[in-house]
XYZ file of C-alpha atoms in Angstrom:
279
model
C 39.219 -19.428 -52.891
C 36.407 -21.528 -51.462
C 33.050 -19.831 -51.808
C 30.938 -19.443 -48.648
C 28.359 -22.201 -48.367
C 26.129 -20.504 -45.791
C 25.234 -17.035 -44.598
C 27.308 -17.636 -41.454
C 30.385 -18.348 -43.613
C 29.589 -15.305 -45.764
C 29.343 -13.076 -42.682
C 32.636 -14.404 -41.317
C 34.355 -13.746 -44.658
C 32.939 -10.225 -44.831
C 34.073 -9.381 -41.299
C 37.620 -10.496 -42.118
C 37.706 -8.222 -45.184
C 36.106 -5.076 -43.769
C 39.372 -3.210 -43.026
C 40.530 -3.583 -46.667
C 37.326 -2.706 -48.545
C 36.813 0.441 -50.603
C 33.915 2.747 -49.662
C 31.292 1.259 -52.018
C 32.257 -2.296 -51.145
C 32.249 -1.388 -47.457
C 28.698 -0.054 -47.672
C 27.600 -3.246 -49.404
C 29.325 -5.450 -46.819
C 27.690 -3.499 -43.984
C 24.282 -3.953 -45.616
C 24.792 -7.721 -45.967
C 25.876 -8.012 -42.342
C 23.194 -5.782 -40.881
C 20.194 -6.835 -42.983
C 20.300 -10.431 -44.256
C 16.488 -10.537 -44.098
C 16.172 -7.640 -46.547
C 19.014 -8.884 -48.745
C 17.215 -12.196 -49.202
C 14.569 -10.464 -51.325
C 16.333 -7.293 -52.477
C 17.390 -7.588 -56.126
C 20.639 -6.297 -57.537
C 19.049 -3.165 -59.023
C 17.483 -2.152 -55.721
C 20.691 -2.906 -53.804
C 22.770 -0.825 -56.230
C 20.288 2.079 -56.049
C 20.152 1.927 -52.247
C 23.941 2.018 -51.928
C 24.494 4.423 -54.828
C 26.848 2.090 -56.667
C 26.764 0.385 -60.076
C 25.191 -3.045 -60.568
C 28.465 -4.178 -62.116
C 30.234 -3.257 -58.861
C 27.778 -5.428 -56.913
C 28.460 -8.338 -59.284
C 32.234 -7.904 -59.014
C 31.942 -7.847 -55.232
C 30.068 -11.161 -55.301
C 32.742 -12.572 -57.618
C 35.472 -11.463 -55.214
C 33.805 -13.628 -52.552
C 34.033 -16.686 -54.815
C 30.368 -16.531 -55.865
C 29.098 -16.444 -59.482
C 26.914 -13.406 -58.830
C 24.690 -11.394 -56.512
C 21.765 -13.877 -56.755
C 23.989 -16.387 -54.948
C 24.333 -13.950 -52.044
C 20.544 -13.600 -52.012
C 20.184 -17.374 -51.918
C 22.510 -17.687 -48.923
C 20.429 -15.060 -47.133
C 17.162 -16.770 -48.120
C 18.408 -20.056 -46.702
C 19.383 -18.326 -43.461
C 15.983 -16.615 -43.214
C 14.255 -19.976 -43.808
C 16.373 -21.579 -41.072
C 15.426 -18.823 -38.622
C 11.747 -19.253 -39.500
C 12.064 -23.000 -38.996
C 13.544 -22.444 -35.553
C 10.647 -20.136 -34.703
C 8.065 -22.667 -35.944
C 9.787 -25.470 -34.069
C 9.686 -23.339 -30.952
C 5.966 -22.664 -31.330
C 5.165 -26.328 -32.008
C 7.344 -27.506 -29.135
C 5.637 -25.106 -26.766
C 2.209 -26.384 -27.853
C 3.126 -30.058 -27.971
C 4.652 -30.569 -24.556
C 5.390 -28.722 -21.323
C 8.947 -27.441 -21.389
C 9.162 -27.502 -25.185
C 9.821 -23.786 -25.319
C 12.538 -24.155 -22.697
C 14.293 -26.752 -24.831
C 14.185 -24.475 -27.867
C 15.517 -21.529 -25.857
C 18.314 -23.687 -24.433
C 19.278 -24.825 -27.926
C 19.343 -21.254 -29.239
C 21.333 -19.903 -26.303
C 23.893 -22.699 -26.595
C 24.285 -21.857 -30.275
C 24.694 -18.149 -29.497
C 27.329 -18.823 -26.854
C 29.232 -21.244 -29.059
C 29.316 -18.863 -32.032
C 30.238 -15.868 -29.881
C 33.247 -17.438 -28.217
C 34.431 -19.452 -31.221
C 34.510 -16.320 -33.423
C 36.381 -14.115 -30.955
C 39.586 -12.726 -32.404
C 42.329 -13.167 -29.836
C 44.275 -9.957 -30.692
C 41.089 -7.896 -30.262
C 40.285 -9.668 -27.006
C 43.737 -9.065 -25.555
C 43.695 -5.418 -26.643
C 40.325 -4.861 -24.949
C 41.656 -6.384 -21.732
C 44.809 -4.263 -21.910
C 42.900 -1.023 -22.464
C 40.532 -1.625 -19.561
C 43.176 -2.915 -17.148
C 45.536 0.038 -17.698
C 42.981 2.848 -17.760
C 43.004 5.296 -14.818
C 39.248 5.490 -15.252
C 36.697 3.587 -17.362
C 33.424 5.137 -18.515
C 30.608 2.659 -19.213
C 27.671 3.352 -21.536
C 24.674 1.169 -22.426
C 21.018 2.085 -22.832
C 17.622 0.433 -23.292
C 17.949 -3.366 -23.409
C 21.718 -3.114 -22.963
C 21.415 -1.061 -19.777
C 21.434 -4.120 -17.433
C 24.544 -5.499 -19.150
C 26.286 -2.135 -18.838
C 25.239 -1.935 -15.177
C 26.740 -5.380 -14.578
C 30.000 -4.383 -16.294
C 30.240 -1.141 -14.294
C 29.602 -2.908 -11.005
C 32.089 -5.708 -11.611
C 34.772 -3.422 -13.038
C 34.284 -1.087 -10.068
C 35.405 -3.919 -7.796
C 38.828 -4.232 -9.462
C 39.573 -0.885 -11.153
C 40.532 2.411 -9.461
C 37.637 4.383 -10.983
C 34.546 3.492 -13.014
C 32.021 6.076 -14.212
C 28.554 4.967 -15.343
C 27.259 7.178 -18.149
C 23.611 7.629 -19.093
C 22.094 8.248 -15.685
C 21.824 12.022 -15.958
C 22.424 14.837 -18.408
C 24.752 13.510 -21.090
C 26.346 16.887 -21.957
C 27.274 17.330 -18.294
C 28.516 13.740 -17.990
C 30.630 13.988 -21.131
C 32.583 16.892 -19.667
C 34.229 14.358 -17.359
C 35.827 12.406 -20.207
C 39.618 12.780 -20.310
C 41.986 11.765 -23.063
C 43.874 9.033 -21.184
C 40.700 7.217 -20.076
C 38.642 4.483 -21.800
C 34.996 4.234 -22.881
C 33.268 0.834 -22.757
C 30.006 0.818 -24.747
C 27.195 -1.693 -25.290
C 24.522 -1.670 -27.983
C 22.791 -4.120 -30.342
C 20.196 -3.665 -33.082
C 18.273 -1.406 -32.928
C 21.221 0.695 -31.796
C 20.601 3.424 -29.214
C 21.409 6.740 -30.890
C 22.841 8.309 -27.716
C 25.262 5.404 -27.298
C 26.467 5.770 -30.881
C 26.884 9.538 -30.465
C 28.802 9.170 -27.195
C 31.169 6.647 -28.822
C 31.795 9.067 -31.688
C 32.422 11.932 -29.268
C 34.844 9.812 -27.244
C 36.821 8.970 -30.371
C 37.022 12.651 -31.318
C 38.141 13.475 -27.767
C 40.938 10.908 -27.952
C 39.498 8.185 -25.703
C 39.973 4.592 -26.849
C 36.556 2.955 -27.276
C 35.878 -0.712 -26.497
C 32.556 -1.763 -28.025
C 30.540 -4.873 -27.248
C 27.939 -5.204 -29.991
C 26.321 -7.727 -32.324
C 28.078 -7.535 -35.702
C 30.734 -5.775 -37.721
C 28.142 -3.525 -39.378
C 27.226 -1.981 -36.020
C 27.622 1.825 -36.054
C 29.756 1.489 -32.914
C 32.526 -0.220 -34.893
C 33.452 3.012 -36.688
C 34.348 4.668 -33.376
C 35.838 1.639 -31.634
C 39.502 0.854 -31.281
C 38.345 -2.656 -30.351
C 34.984 -4.275 -31.112
C 33.838 -7.614 -29.697
C 30.774 -9.327 -31.144
C 28.051 -11.397 -29.491
C 25.331 -13.445 -31.199
C 21.878 -12.140 -30.262
C 19.453 -14.416 -32.134
C 16.358 -15.294 -30.121
C 13.554 -17.817 -30.486
C 11.003 -15.017 -30.885
C 11.113 -11.457 -32.176
C 13.145 -10.329 -29.152
C 16.919 -10.520 -29.235
C 18.802 -12.568 -26.679
C 21.422 -10.897 -24.473
C 22.723 -14.123 -22.937
C 25.884 -14.285 -25.047
C 26.501 -10.544 -24.634
C 26.233 -10.928 -20.861
C 28.543 -13.953 -20.852
C 31.066 -12.093 -23.012
C 30.915 -9.149 -20.598
C 31.503 -11.368 -17.573
C 34.423 -13.087 -19.300
C 35.955 -9.715 -20.201
C 35.678 -8.403 -16.636
C 37.154 -11.645 -15.277
C 40.079 -11.406 -17.700
C 40.696 -7.810 -16.639
C 40.707 -8.871 -12.994
C 43.198 -11.651 -13.737
C 45.382 -9.183 -15.650
C 45.450 -7.036 -12.496
C 46.400 -9.979 -10.294
C 42.794 -10.977 -9.513
C 42.387 -8.563 -6.570
C 39.754 -9.506 -4.039
C 36.865 -6.990 -3.953
C 36.806 -4.823 -0.826
C 33.417 -5.392 0.810
C 34.295 -3.994 4.237
C 31.996 -0.988 3.941
C 29.131 -3.166 2.719
C 29.709 -5.551 5.635
C 29.801 -2.631 8.081
C 26.450 -1.421 6.755
C 25.093 -4.997 6.847
C 24.201 -4.610 3.180
C 24.092 -8.381 2.625
C 21.737 -10.561 4.605
């Protein structure tokens, strides 16, 4: 087996193996996916103590990935961290050196995010997400904090083509959750740092019997545990803030695919026209 030569390759390999990993290995994989910055400088002893596993288990896990040992995982993470820092420095220098330099750096980062997001999509997961949303008698949509605008967009666009869409998170959650029925679908959005209410609602929906479609940032997201289908978007930004461009594009593509699956019905804007809602 060819060993991963970059953190991106390591992350892709880990995501492909998640369903088959034992509990200790799964915790380690989640840590590597969720915290490459910490892993870059977290030694094997600290990692083993944090995850409550043996150091020998950490070494064997690295070997199973084609790497000589855990220090090689650390080195891949260090290289990735250095690359991210270089992007940030280049952004700062570009912004200082010439007008529009920051815009160029942002454009480069967003293009990278979009490319990685759509190139890493798993087609079976994509088709299953479309099927679940297109066939549901009602879709509940949940997204809070920075993901709220993306969830609002999804709810609005889905409401134009689906029989019933219910936006969660606008009132009392216990009261809203009473409306969830077993044959419906929950669509959730969250990226690091994950909104606790969103994670709890996804877990409740799973317990209630609702299929959960999650749009999030990586396979270590706490939403994945509750999701029947999880789709991942790259959220790296040129500063400390995360970018939601790829998540928004993925959402728009998903809604478009659902509409096409339903025969691409034309939205009914007669009431809006009657009220002269648009100028």
